[in-house]
Coordinates of N, CA and C in Angstrom, one line a residue:
M858 N -14.7 -7.1 -11.4 CA -13.9 -5.8 -11.3 C -14.8 -4.7 -11.9
L859 N -14.8 -3.7 -11.2 CA -15.5 -2.5 -11.4 C -14.8 -1.6 -12.6
N860 N -15.6 -1.2 -13.5 CA -15.0 -0.4 -14.6 C -15.3 0.8 -14.0
L861 N -14.2 1.5 -13.6 CA -14.3 2.9 -12.9 C -14.5 4.0 -13.9
F862 N -14.0 4.0 -15.1 CA -14.2 4.9 -16.1 C -15.2 4.6 -17.2
S863 N -16.4 4.9 -16.7 CA -17.5 4.5 -17.6 C -18.1 5.6 -18.3
D864 N -18.6 5.3 -19.5 CA -19.3 6.4 -20.4 C -20.5 6.8 -19.8
S865 N -21.3 5.8 -19.0 CA -22.5 6.2 -18.6 C -22.6 7.0 -17.4
P866 N -23.1 8.1 -17.1 CA -23.2 8.7 -16.0 C -23.9 8.1 -14.9
L867 N -25.0 7.4 -15.1 CA -25.8 6.4 -14.1 C -24.8 5.4 -13.5
L868 N -24.0 4.6 -14.3 CA -23.4 3.6 -14.1 C -22.0 4.1 -13.2
A869 N -21.5 5.3 -13.6 CA -20.4 5.8 -12.8 C -20.8 6.3 -11.4
S870 N -22.1 6.8 -11.4 CA -22.6 7.3 -10.0 C -23.0 6.2 -9.2
C871 N -23.4 4.9 -9.7 CA -23.7 3.8 -8.8 C -22.3 3.1 -8.4
Q872 N -21.4 3.1 -9.2 CA -20.1 2.6 -8.8 C -19.4 3.5 -7.8
A873 N -19.5 4.9 -7.7 CA -19.0 5.8 -6.7 C -19.8 5.6 -5.5
S874 N -21.1 5.3 -5.5 CA -22.0 5.2 -4.5 C -21.5 3.6 -3.7
L875 N -21.4 2.7 -4.4 CA -21.0 1.5 -3.9 C -19.6 1.7 -3.4
M876 N -18.5 2.5 -4.0 CA -17.4 2.4 -3.3 C -17.3 3.3 -2.0
L877 N -18.2 4.3 -2.0 CA -18.3 5.2 -0.7 C -18.8 4.2 0.4
I878 N -20.0 3.6 0.0 CA -20.7 2.5 1.1 C -19.6 1.6 1.6
F879 N -18.8 0.9 0.8 CA -17.9 0.0 1.0 C -16.8 0.7 1.9
G880 N -16.4 1.6 1.7 CA -15.4 2.3 2.4 C -15.9 3.0 3.8
V881 N -17.1 3.1 4.0 CA -17.6 3.8 5.3 C -17.7 2.4 6.1
I882 N -18.2 1.2 5.4 CA -18.2 0.0 6.3 C -16.8 -0.5 6.7
M883 N -15.9 -0.4 5.9 CA -14.5 -0.7 6.1 C -14.0 0.1 7.3
L884 N -14.4 1.3 7.3 CA -13.8 2.2 8.3 C -14.5 1.9 9.7
L885 N -15.8 1.6 9.7 CA -16.4 1.2 10.9 C -16.1 0.0 11.4
N886 N -15.8 -0.9 10.6 CA -15.3 -2.2 11.1 C -13.8 -2.1 11.8
A887 N -13.0 -1.3 11.0 CA -11.6 -1.2 11.6 C -11.7 -0.3 12.9
R888 N -12.4 0.7 13.1 CA -12.7 1.5 14.3 C -13.2 0.4 15.4
R889 N -14.2 -0.3 15.2 CA -14.6 -1.4 16.1 C -13.7 -2.3 16.5
S890 N -12.9 -2.8 15.7 CA -12.1 -3.9 15.9 C -10.6 -3.4 16.7
R891 N -10.5 -2.3 16.7 CA -9.3 -1.8 17.2 C -9.2 -2.1 18.7
P892 N -8.1 -2.8 19.2 CA -8.1 -3.0 20.6 C -7.7 -1.7 21.3
N893 N -8.2 -1.5 22.6 CA -7.8 -0.5 23.5 C -6.7 -1.0 24.2
L894 N -5.6 -0.6 23.9 CA -4.4 -1.0 24.7 C -4.1 -0.1 25.9
Q895 N -3.9 -0.7 26.8 CA -3.6 0.0 28.2 C -2.3 -1.0 28.8
W896 N -1.3 -0.2 28.7 CA -0.1 -1.0 29.1 C 0.0 -1.0 30.6
H897 N 0.6 -2.0 31.2 CA 0.7 -2.1 32.6 C 1.8 -1.2 33.0
P898 N 1.8 -0.4 34.3 CA 2.7 0.6 34.5 C 4.2 0.0 34.6
E899 N 4.4 -1.3 35.1 CA 5.7 -1.8 35.1 C 6.4 -2.0 33.7
Y900 N 5.4 -2.4 32.8 CA 6.0 -2.8 31.5 C 6.4 -1.3 30.9
R901 N 5.6 -0.3 31.1 CA 5.9 1.0 30.6 C 7.2 1.5 31.1
Q902 N 7.3 1.2 32.6 CA 8.7 1.7 33.2 C 9.9 1.0 32.7
L903 N 9.5 -0.3 32.4 CA 10.8 -1.1 31.6 C 11.1 -0.6 30.4
L904 N 10.0 -0.2 29.6 CA 10.3 0.4 28.2 C 11.2 1.7 28.3
T905 N 10.6 2.6 29.3 CA 11.4 3.9 29.5 C 12.8 3.7 29.9
K906 N 13.1 2.8 30.9 CA 14.4 2.6 31.2 C 15.3 2.1 30.1
A907 N 14.5 1.1 29.5 CA 15.5 0.5 28.2 C 15.9 1.6 27.2
Y908 N 15.0 2.5 26.9 CA 15.2 3.6 25.9 C 16.2 4.5 26.5
D909 N 16.1 4.9 27.8 CA 17.1 5.9 28.3 C 18.5 5.2 28.4
N910 N 18.5 4.0 28.4 CA 19.9 3.5 28.5 C 20.4 3.1 27.1
S911 N 19.6 3.3 26.1 CA 20.0 2.9 24.9 C 20.9 4.1 24.1
P912 N 21.6 3.7 23.3 CA 22.7 4.8 22.6 C 21.8 5.7 21.8
Y913 N 20.6 5.2 21.3 CA 19.8 6.2 20.6 C 19.4 7.5 21.4
A914 N 19.1 7.3 22.6 CA 18.5 8.2 23.5 C 19.9 9.4 24.0
K915 N 20.9 8.7 23.7 CA 22.3 9.6 24.1 C 22.7 10.3 22.9
G916 N 22.0 10.0 21.7 CA 22.6 10.7 20.6 C 23.6 9.9 19.6
N917 N 24.1 8.7 20.0 CA 25.1 8.0 19.6 C 24.3 7.1 18.5
K918 N 25.2 6.9 17.4 CA 24.5 5.8 16.4 C 25.4 4.4 16.7
L919 N 24.6 3.4 16.4 CA 25.1 2.2 16.6 C 26.2 1.9 15.5

């Protein structure tokens, strides 16, 4: 476990650099692994019809 509150400025800057590098790597991996979802038109139409017929679309609460 990293000691984030260190008295040594050199150690604190190294820890900050490591955290920054780790964060960039995590963001790049999350962006690359995100699936590109493209729904089929029939499925989108089915969802739209189901929502339009729901009580929430009409303003009623269940």
